[in-house]
Short mmCIF file of C-alpha atoms in Angstrom, two decimals:
data_model
loop_
_atom_site.label_atom_id
_atom_site.label_comp_id
_atom_site.label_asym_id
_atom_site.label_seq_id
_atom_site.Cartn_x
_atom_site.Cartn_y
_atom_site.Cartn_z
CA MET A 1344 31.16 -24.70 -30.77
CA LYS A 1345 33.42 -26.90 -28.66
CA VAL A 1346 32.12 -28.09 -25.27
CA ILE A 1347 33.31 -29.94 -22.21
CA VAL A 1348 30.37 -31.65 -20.55
CA ASP A 1349 29.77 -33.65 -17.40
CA LEU A 1350 26.85 -36.04 -17.85
CA CYS A 1351 25.03 -37.97 -15.11
CA VAL A 1352 22.07 -40.05 -16.32
CA VAL A 1353 19.84 -41.44 -13.54
CA PRO A 1354 17.10 -43.92 -14.55
CA MET A 1355 14.07 -44.02 -12.26
CA GLY A 1356 11.62 -46.83 -11.65
CA VAL A 1357 14.25 -49.53 -12.22
CA GLY A 1358 15.47 -50.34 -8.73
CA VAL A 1359 18.59 -49.23 -6.90
CA SER A 1360 21.24 -50.62 -9.26
CA VAL A 1361 21.70 -48.40 -12.32
CA SER A 1362 25.12 -49.49 -13.59
CA GLN A 1363 23.55 -51.37 -16.53
CA TYR A 1364 21.99 -48.11 -17.75
CA VAL A 1365 25.18 -46.10 -17.22
CA ALA A 1366 27.08 -48.76 -19.20
CA GLU A 1367 24.55 -48.35 -22.04
CA CYS A 1368 25.36 -44.62 -22.12
CA GLN A 1369 29.08 -45.41 -22.26
CA ASP A 1370 28.33 -47.52 -25.35
CA VAL A 1371 26.44 -44.61 -26.95
CA LEU A 1372 29.42 -42.27 -26.38
CA GLN A 1373 31.81 -44.92 -27.70
CA GLU A 1374 29.72 -45.43 -30.84
CA ALA A 1375 29.64 -41.64 -31.36
CA GLY A 1376 33.45 -41.58 -31.26
CA LEU A 1377 33.38 -38.91 -28.55
CA LYS A 1378 36.28 -38.58 -26.13
CA HIS A 1379 34.85 -39.41 -22.71
CA GLN A 1380 36.04 -40.28 -19.22
CA LEU A 1381 33.89 -42.05 -16.60
CA HIS A 1382 34.13 -41.02 -12.96
CA ALA A 1383 32.13 -42.02 -9.85
CA TYR A 1384 29.32 -39.51 -10.36
CA GLY A 1385 29.15 -39.00 -14.15
CA THR A 1386 31.14 -38.89 -17.35
CA ASN A 1387 33.28 -36.06 -18.76
CA ILE A 1388 32.73 -35.63 -22.51
CA GLU A 1389 34.66 -33.45 -24.96
CA GLY A 1390 33.56 -32.51 -28.47
CA ASP A 1391 31.42 -30.42 -30.77
CA TRP A 1392 28.17 -29.09 -29.18
CA ASP A 1393 25.85 -30.77 -31.72
CA GLU A 1394 27.60 -34.14 -31.62
CA VAL A 1395 27.72 -34.21 -27.81
CA PHE A 1396 24.06 -33.23 -27.34
CA ALA A 1397 22.93 -35.65 -30.07
CA ALA A 1398 24.67 -38.40 -28.10
CA ILE A 1399 23.00 -37.26 -24.85
CA LYS A 1400 19.60 -37.50 -26.55
CA ARG A 1401 20.47 -41.02 -27.76
CA CYS A 1402 21.41 -41.94 -24.18
CA HIS A 1403 17.87 -41.03 -23.09
CA GLU A 1404 16.35 -42.95 -26.03
CA ARG A 1405 18.46 -46.08 -25.33
CA VAL A 1406 17.93 -46.02 -21.53
CA HIS A 1407 14.17 -45.76 -22.10
CA ALA A 1408 14.42 -48.53 -24.71
CA ILE A 1409 16.06 -50.95 -22.26
CA GLY A 1410 13.34 -50.45 -19.69
CA ALA A 1411 13.59 -47.21 -17.71
CA PRO A 1412 10.19 -45.44 -17.69
CA ARG A 1413 11.67 -42.22 -16.32
CA ILE A 1414 15.06 -40.50 -16.42
CA THR A 1415 16.50 -37.49 -14.62
CA THR A 1416 19.83 -36.33 -16.00
CA SER A 1417 22.14 -33.60 -14.82
CA ILE A 1418 24.52 -31.96 -17.27
CA LYS A 1419 27.24 -29.39 -16.71
CA VAL A 1420 28.36 -27.77 -19.98
CA GLY A 1421 31.25 -25.38 -20.42
CA THR A 1422 32.07 -23.23 -23.47
CA ARG A 1423 34.69 -20.53 -23.87
CA THR A 1424 35.75 -18.11 -26.62
CA ASP A 1425 39.11 -17.07 -25.15
CA ARG A 1426 40.82 -20.42 -25.92
CA GLU A 1427 40.18 -24.13 -26.45
CA GLN A 1428 40.79 -26.49 -23.54
CA SER A 1429 40.71 -30.28 -23.44
CA ILE A 1430 39.56 -32.50 -20.58
CA GLN A 1431 43.19 -33.24 -19.72
CA GLU A 1432 44.24 -29.56 -19.92
CA LYS A 1433 41.46 -28.64 -17.46
CA ILE A 1434 42.75 -31.26 -14.99
CA ASP A 1435 46.41 -30.29 -15.54
CA SER A 1436 45.62 -26.58 -14.96
CA VAL A 1437 44.68 -27.52 -11.37
CA THR A 1438 47.19 -30.27 -10.58
CA GLU A 1439 50.13 -28.17 -11.86
CA ARG A 1440 49.24 -25.47 -9.31
CA LYS A 1441 49.47 -27.97 -6.45
CA ASN A 1442 52.95 -29.37 -7.22
CA MET B 1128 10.54 -36.53 -27.00
CA LYS B 1129 9.05 -34.16 -24.43
CA VAL B 1130 11.32 -32.77 -21.74
CA ILE B 1131 11.14 -30.71 -18.59
CA VAL B 1132 14.45 -28.91 -18.06
CA ASP B 1133 15.97 -26.71 -15.40
CA LEU B 1134 18.57 -24.39 -16.91
CA CYS B 1135 21.14 -22.29 -15.03
CA VAL B 1136 23.55 -20.34 -17.24
CA VAL B 1137 26.52 -18.77 -15.42
CA PRO B 1138 28.78 -16.41 -17.41
CA MET B 1139 32.38 -16.17 -16.20
CA GLY B 1140 34.87 -13.35 -16.60
CA VAL B 1141 32.15 -10.66 -16.49
CA GLY B 1142 32.09 -9.61 -12.85
CA VAL B 1143 29.73 -10.56 -10.06
CA SER B 1144 26.45 -9.32 -11.55
CA VAL B 1145 25.08 -11.73 -14.15
CA SER B 1146 21.41 -10.70 -14.35
CA GLN B 1147 21.96 -9.04 -17.75
CA TYR B 1148 23.07 -12.39 -19.19
CA VAL B 1149 20.25 -14.34 -17.53
CA ALA B 1150 17.79 -11.80 -18.98
CA GLU B 1151 19.31 -12.42 -22.45
CA CYS B 1152 18.56 -16.14 -22.01
CA GLN B 1153 14.96 -15.32 -21.01
CA ASP B 1154 14.68 -13.43 -24.33
CA VAL B 1155 16.00 -16.47 -26.24
CA LEU B 1156 13.38 -18.72 -24.61
CA GLN B 1157 10.66 -16.15 -25.27
CA GLU B 1158 11.65 -15.86 -28.94
CA ALA B 1159 11.60 -19.68 -29.20
CA GLY B 1160 8.03 -19.69 -27.90
CA LEU B 1161 8.99 -22.16 -25.18
CA LYS B 1162 6.98 -22.31 -21.95
CA HIS B 1163 9.43 -21.26 -19.22
CA GLN B 1164 9.37 -20.15 -15.60
CA LEU B 1165 12.22 -18.24 -13.93
CA HIS B 1166 13.16 -19.01 -10.33
CA ALA B 1167 16.02 -17.82 -8.10
CA TYR B 1168 18.55 -20.40 -9.30
CA GLY B 1169 17.53 -21.14 -12.90
CA THR B 1170 14.61 -21.47 -15.29
CA ASN B 1171 12.19 -24.36 -15.75
CA ILE B 1172 11.53 -25.05 -19.43
CA GLU B 1173 8.95 -27.38 -21.00
CA GLY B 1174 8.88 -28.56 -24.60
CA ASP B 1175 10.24 -30.83 -27.33
CA TRP B 1176 13.81 -32.08 -26.76
CA ASP B 1177 15.21 -30.62 -30.01
CA GLU B 1178 13.55 -27.21 -29.59
CA VAL B 1179 14.63 -26.89 -25.96
CA PHE B 1180 18.26 -27.87 -26.58
CA ALA B 1181 18.44 -25.66 -29.70
CA ALA B 1182 17.39 -22.75 -27.47
CA ILE B 1183 20.00 -23.69 -24.85
CA LYS B 1184 22.69 -23.61 -27.54
CA ARG B 1185 21.43 -20.17 -28.66
CA CYS B 1186 21.67 -18.98 -25.03
CA HIS B 1187 25.39 -19.85 -25.06
CA GLU B 1188 25.88 -18.17 -28.45
CA ARG B 1189 24.07 -14.98 -27.33
CA VAL B 1190 25.77 -14.77 -23.91
CA HIS B 1191 29.15 -15.11 -25.61
CA ALA B 1192 28.07 -12.51 -28.20
CA ILE B 1193 27.26 -9.91 -25.51
CA GLY B 1194 30.68 -10.28 -23.93
CA ALA B 1195 31.09 -13.36 -21.73
CA PRO B 1196 34.34 -15.17 -22.67
CA ARG B 1197 33.39 -18.28 -20.70
CA ILE B 1198 30.16 -19.96 -19.59
CA THR B 1199 29.40 -22.82 -17.23
CA THR B 1200 25.82 -24.05 -17.40
CA SER B 1201 24.03 -26.67 -15.36
CA ILE B 1202 21.02 -28.44 -16.82
CA LYS B 1203 18.64 -30.93 -15.26
CA VAL B 1204 16.58 -32.77 -17.89
CA GLY B 1205 13.71 -35.15 -17.22
CA THR B 1206 12.00 -37.49 -19.70
CA ARG B 1207 9.42 -40.17 -19.07
CA THR B 1208 7.58 -42.75 -21.17
CA ASP B 1209 4.88 -43.68 -18.64
CA ARG B 1210 2.95 -40.36 -19.06
CA GLU B 1211 3.34 -36.71 -20.03
CA GLN B 1212 3.65 -34.13 -17.24
CA SER B 1213 3.72 -30.34 -17.45
CA ILE B 1214 5.69 -27.95 -15.24
CA GLN B 1215 2.51 -27.11 -13.33
CA GLU B 1216 1.48 -30.78 -12.93
CA LYS B 1217 4.91 -31.57 -11.43
CA ILE B 1218 4.45 -28.78 -8.88
CA ASP B 1219 0.81 -29.74 -8.15
CA SER B 1220 1.79 -33.41 -7.61
CA VAL B 1221 3.79 -32.24 -4.58
CA THR B 1222 1.63 -29.41 -3.23
CA GLU B 1223 -1.55 -31.55 -3.37
CA ARG B 1224 0.13 -34.07 -1.04
CA LYS B 1225 0.80 -31.39 1.55
CA ASN B 1226 -2.75 -29.97 1.82
CA MET C 1038 27.36 -17.37 5.99
CA LYS C 1039 24.15 -16.74 4.10
CA VAL C 1040 23.29 -19.02 1.18
CA ILE C 1041 20.74 -19.37 -1.58
CA VAL C 1042 20.37 -23.03 -2.50
CA ASP C 1043 18.48 -25.00 -5.12
CA LEU C 1044 17.75 -28.53 -3.88
CA CYS C 1045 16.55 -31.48 -5.95
CA VAL C 1046 16.19 -34.76 -4.03
CA VAL C 1047 15.64 -37.86 -6.19
CA PRO C 1048 14.83 -41.14 -4.39
CA MET C 1049 15.84 -44.29 -6.25
CA GLY C 1050 14.39 -47.78 -6.00
CA VAL C 1051 10.89 -46.50 -5.23
CA GLY C 1052 9.21 -46.45 -8.64
CA VAL C 1053 8.55 -43.57 -11.00
CA SER C 1054 6.41 -41.36 -8.76
CA VAL C 1055 8.52 -39.42 -6.26
CA SER C 1056 6.15 -36.62 -5.23
CA GLN C 1057 5.56 -38.23 -1.82
CA TYR C 1058 9.29 -37.99 -1.05
CA VAL C 1059 9.56 -34.42 -2.36
CA ALA C 1060 6.59 -33.49 -0.14
CA GLU C 1061 8.44 -35.01 2.85
CA CYS C 1062 11.38 -32.69 2.11
CA GLN C 1063 9.00 -29.71 1.96
CA ASP C 1064 7.85 -30.67 5.47
CA VAL C 1065 11.48 -30.79 6.69
CA LEU C 1066 12.12 -27.27 5.33
CA GLN C 1067 8.84 -26.03 6.85
CA GLU C 1068 9.72 -27.49 10.26
CA ALA C 1069 13.17 -25.85 10.02
CA GLY C 1070 11.49 -22.49 9.47
CA LEU C 1071 13.55 -21.93 6.32
CA LYS C 1072 12.23 -19.68 3.55
CA HIS C 1073 11.74 -21.97 0.54
CA GLN C 1074 10.00 -21.96 -2.82
CA LEU C 1075 9.11 -25.12 -4.78
CA HIS C 1076 9.48 -25.17 -8.54
CA ALA C 1077 9.13 -27.96 -11.14
CA TYR C 1078 12.69 -29.26 -10.79
CA GLY C 1079 13.66 -28.47 -7.18
CA THR C 1080 13.22 -26.05 -4.32
CA ASN C 1081 14.93 -22.69 -3.75
CA ILE C 1082 16.01 -22.26 -0.12
CA GLU C 1083 17.37 -19.15 1.61
CA GLY C 1084 19.11 -19.05 4.99
CA ASP C 1085 22.21 -19.61 7.07
CA TRP C 1086 24.65 -22.19 5.66
CA ASP C 1087 24.54 -24.47 8.74
CA GLU C 1088 20.75 -24.40 9.08
CA VAL C 1089 20.18 -25.05 5.37
CA PHE C 1090 22.64 -27.95 5.15
CA ALA C 1091 21.36 -29.46 8.41
CA ALA C 1092 17.90 -29.48 6.83
CA ILE C 1093 19.27 -31.09 3.63
CA LYS C 1094 20.80 -33.87 5.75
CA ARG C 1095 17.44 -34.35 7.50
CA CYS C 1096 15.78 -34.62 4.07
CA HIS C 1097 18.05 -37.56 3.27
CA GLU C 1098 17.41 -39.16 6.68
CA ARG C 1099 13.61 -38.76 6.36
CA VAL C 1100 13.43 -39.96 2.72
CA HIS C 1101 15.44 -43.05 3.67
CA ALA C 1102 13.19 -43.51 6.73
CA ILE C 1103 10.00 -43.57 4.60
CA GLY C 1104 11.39 -46.26 2.32
CA ALA C 1105 13.88 -45.05 -0.25
CA PRO C 1106 17.00 -47.29 -0.21
CA ARG C 1107 19.00 -44.86 -2.35
CA ILE C 1108 18.99 -41.11 -2.99
CA THR C 1109 20.78 -38.90 -5.51
CA THR C 1110 20.46 -35.20 -4.77
CA SER C 1111 21.69 -32.21 -6.75
CA ILE C 1112 22.35 -28.95 -4.95
CA LYS C 1113 23.32 -25.55 -6.32
CA VAL C 1114 24.62 -23.25 -3.59
CA GLY C 1115 25.49 -19.59 -3.97
CA THR C 1116 27.37 -17.36 -1.52
CA ARG C 1117 28.64 -13.81 -1.96
CA THR C 1118 30.61 -11.31 0.12
CA ASP C 1119 29.82 -8.19 -1.91
CA ARG C 1120 26.19 -7.96 -0.72
CA GLU C 1121 23.26 -10.02 0.59
CA GLN C 1122 20.54 -11.04 -1.85
CA SER C 1123 17.23 -12.75 -1.20
CA ILE C 1124 15.44 -15.27 -3.42
CA GLN C 1125 13.04 -12.54 -4.55
CA GLU C 1126 15.83 -10.00 -5.20
CA LYS C 1127 17.62 -12.54 -7.43
CA ILE C 1128 14.44 -13.00 -9.48
CA ASP C 1129 13.70 -9.25 -9.58
CA SER C 1130 17.25 -8.47 -10.76
CA VAL C 1131 16.43 -10.40 -13.96
CA THR C 1132 12.75 -9.51 -14.50
CA GLU C 1133 13.42 -5.76 -14.00
CA ARG C 1134 15.90 -5.90 -16.91
CA LYS C 1135 13.25 -7.33 -19.24
CA ASN C 1136 10.50 -4.66 -18.64
CA MET D 511 25.83 -41.37 7.08
CA LYS D 512 28.28 -42.16 4.30
CA VAL D 513 28.16 -40.09 1.13
CA ILE D 514 29.69 -39.97 -2.32
CA VAL D 515 29.71 -36.39 -3.56
CA ASP D 516 30.64 -34.61 -6.77
CA LEU D 517 31.70 -31.02 -6.06
CA CYS D 518 32.15 -28.23 -8.60
CA VAL D 519 33.06 -24.84 -7.12
CA VAL D 520 32.87 -21.90 -9.56
CA PRO D 521 34.17 -18.51 -8.33
CA MET D 522 32.60 -15.47 -10.00
CA GLY D 523 34.01 -11.98 -10.46
CA VAL D 524 37.59 -13.26 -10.74
CA GLY D 525 38.13 -13.55 -14.49
CA VAL D 526 38.02 -16.59 -16.75
CA SER D 527 40.79 -18.68 -15.14
CA VAL D 528 39.58 -20.40 -11.97
CA SER D 529 42.20 -23.15 -11.54
CA GLN D 530 43.83 -21.31 -8.62
CA TYR D 531 40.53 -21.49 -6.70
CA VAL D 532 39.89 -25.13 -7.60
CA ALA D 533 43.43 -25.93 -6.39
CA GLU D 534 42.59 -24.18 -3.07
CA CYS D 535 39.61 -26.53 -2.69
CA GLN D 536 41.83 -29.54 -3.38
CA ASP D 537 44.04 -28.35 -0.48
CA VAL D 538 40.97 -28.11 1.81
CA LEU D 539 39.98 -31.71 0.95
CA GLN D 540 43.56 -32.88 1.44
CA GLU D 541 43.80 -31.17 4.84
CA ALA D 542 40.49 -32.79 5.83
CA GLY D 543 41.94 -36.21 5.00
CA LEU D 544 39.00 -36.95 2.71
CA LYS D 545 39.40 -39.40 -0.17
CA HIS D 546 38.88 -37.32 -3.32
CA GLN D 547 39.46 -37.60 -7.06
CA LEU D 548 39.66 -34.59 -9.39
CA HIS D 549 38.12 -34.77 -12.87
CA ALA D 550 37.61 -32.19 -15.62
CA TYR D 551 34.32 -30.82 -14.26
CA GLY D 552 34.55 -31.35 -10.48
CA THR D 553 35.88 -33.58 -7.73
CA ASN D 554 34.48 -36.88 -6.43
CA ILE D 555 34.61 -37.05 -2.63
CA GLU D 556 33.92 -40.01 -0.35
CA GLY D 557 33.33 -39.87 3.41
CA ASP D 558 31.03 -39.13 6.32
CA TRP D 559 28.25 -36.62 5.60
CA ASP D 560 29.30 -34.13 8.30
CA GLU D 561 32.99 -34.22 7.42
CA VAL D 562 32.36 -33.84 3.70
CA PHE D 563 29.93 -30.92 4.07
CA ALA D 564 32.15 -29.21 6.64
CA ALA D 565 34.94 -29.34 4.05
CA ILE D 566 32.62 -27.94 1.36
CA LYS D 567 31.80 -25.00 3.64
CA ARG D 568 35.53 -24.43 4.21
CA CYS D 569 36.03 -24.42 0.42
CA HIS D 570 33.58 -21.50 0.18
CA GLU D 571 35.25 -19.69 3.10
CA ARG D 572 38.76 -20.14 1.61
CA VAL D 573 37.77 -19.22 -1.97
CA HIS D 574 36.13 -16.03 -0.65
CA ALA D 575 39.23 -15.38 1.51
CA ILE D 576 41.57 -15.52 -1.52
CA GLY D 577 39.51 -12.97 -3.41
CA ALA D 578 36.33 -14.34 -5.00
CA PRO D 579 33.37 -12.06 -4.12
CA ARG D 580 30.82 -14.62 -5.32
CA ILE D 581 30.66 -18.40 -5.69
CA THR D 582 28.20 -20.75 -7.35
CA THR D 583 28.77 -24.41 -6.51
CA SER D 584 27.01 -27.50 -7.78
CA ILE D 585 26.99 -30.62 -5.65
CA LYS D 586 25.68 -34.09 -6.40
CA VAL D 587 25.32 -36.19 -3.25
CA GLY D 588 24.44 -39.88 -3.09
CA THR D 589 23.44 -41.89 -0.02
CA ARG D 590 22.15 -45.45 0.21
CA THR D 591 20.97 -47.78 2.97
CA ASP D 592 21.10 -51.04 1.01
CA ARG D 593 24.93 -51.24 0.99
CA GLU D 594 28.09 -49.14 1.19
CA GLN D 595 29.90 -48.31 -2.07
CA SER D 596 33.23 -46.58 -2.61
CA ILE D 597 34.19 -44.25 -5.46
CA GLN D 598 36.14 -47.08 -7.11
CA GLU D 599 33.32 -49.62 -6.65
CA LYS D 600 30.89 -47.23 -8.37
CA ILE D 601 33.26 -46.95 -11.35
CA ASP D 602 33.97 -50.70 -11.42
CA SER D 603 30.22 -51.51 -11.36
CA VAL D 604 29.98 -49.83 -14.78
CA THR D 605 33.31 -50.79 -16.38
CA GLU D 606 32.86 -54.48 -15.46
CA ARG D 607 29.59 -54.54 -17.43
CA LYS D 608 31.36 -53.30 -20.57
CA ASN D 609 34.17 -55.89 -20.67
#
């Protein structure tokens, strides 16, 4: 089942700067070979449900491993049976309406 | 890895009333034997990461199967390595401070 | 405009235990006279859009005031023009389907 | 109070394609003169708390006005007192760590 996900991993108990932990998650997604796009409040990810959620689990494991005792993550996940849609097609479907 | 999750499954393309689809997800969680508590904007779930996310995937499969062509779901997932905490303990940790 | 909101305020830079800050937000909602219901991963709130969002702003101000240098909050907000629905009616619309 | 927000407005009861409604929200943000950046699962917005949340309210009003009987929106909102940070600075703080 194909998904488009928005992932926002927030480590707790590690101070105010969390970019190091977000960068670690980018590495996990890169290693998984998943198409992903960082933005200011999360990362869009595109791929197969099992591969994407396995990578999200590894993000939690790695962020704990590099020192975060607690994590709160928010995930938005979209699936559809009427047609497949990529990250770029979702963006284009909006921007094309505005031109 | 133990998780506490908040799950909100929103079917699209099925009209304004979605309670039938939310009830289907409650059945999935019940069948999975996962501790869960419905509230007005989602369901708290407690359990092992793999079991909880397998059930979330089944929710998408079942909601599609009963007629929703598209689904957007928001998930909050918490993990911690300092100690284990149940749904009730999380609630009590706040209410005890207010008494 | 009437809303039903789910609010989850997460202070950052204050260690792993955040119940004190969540309790402060409960006080803000209480003082605002807003109907609200705590659960394990947030608080359901019911009321007028302006009153609810004014209270959410005050939550951020108060949580900063008691020592959190950074806050990340997730909010789900629902509005509808077809009919009004309370927190309890939303829950009942699902539980009645399962009996 | 300065905020960075991630906004995802989902109209319900209007079929599977929602790009028309997301485009309407982009117009609202444009008219408000707010710095904003669309991605595949929402829009990052930067600005003053009151201006940003007034625009979010207008998004709901306009999406209802063009035919959506129900809306469920998810918002992530970040505030901090230790320093100001723009949308681009948040992204750079992660990408710089990976180079």
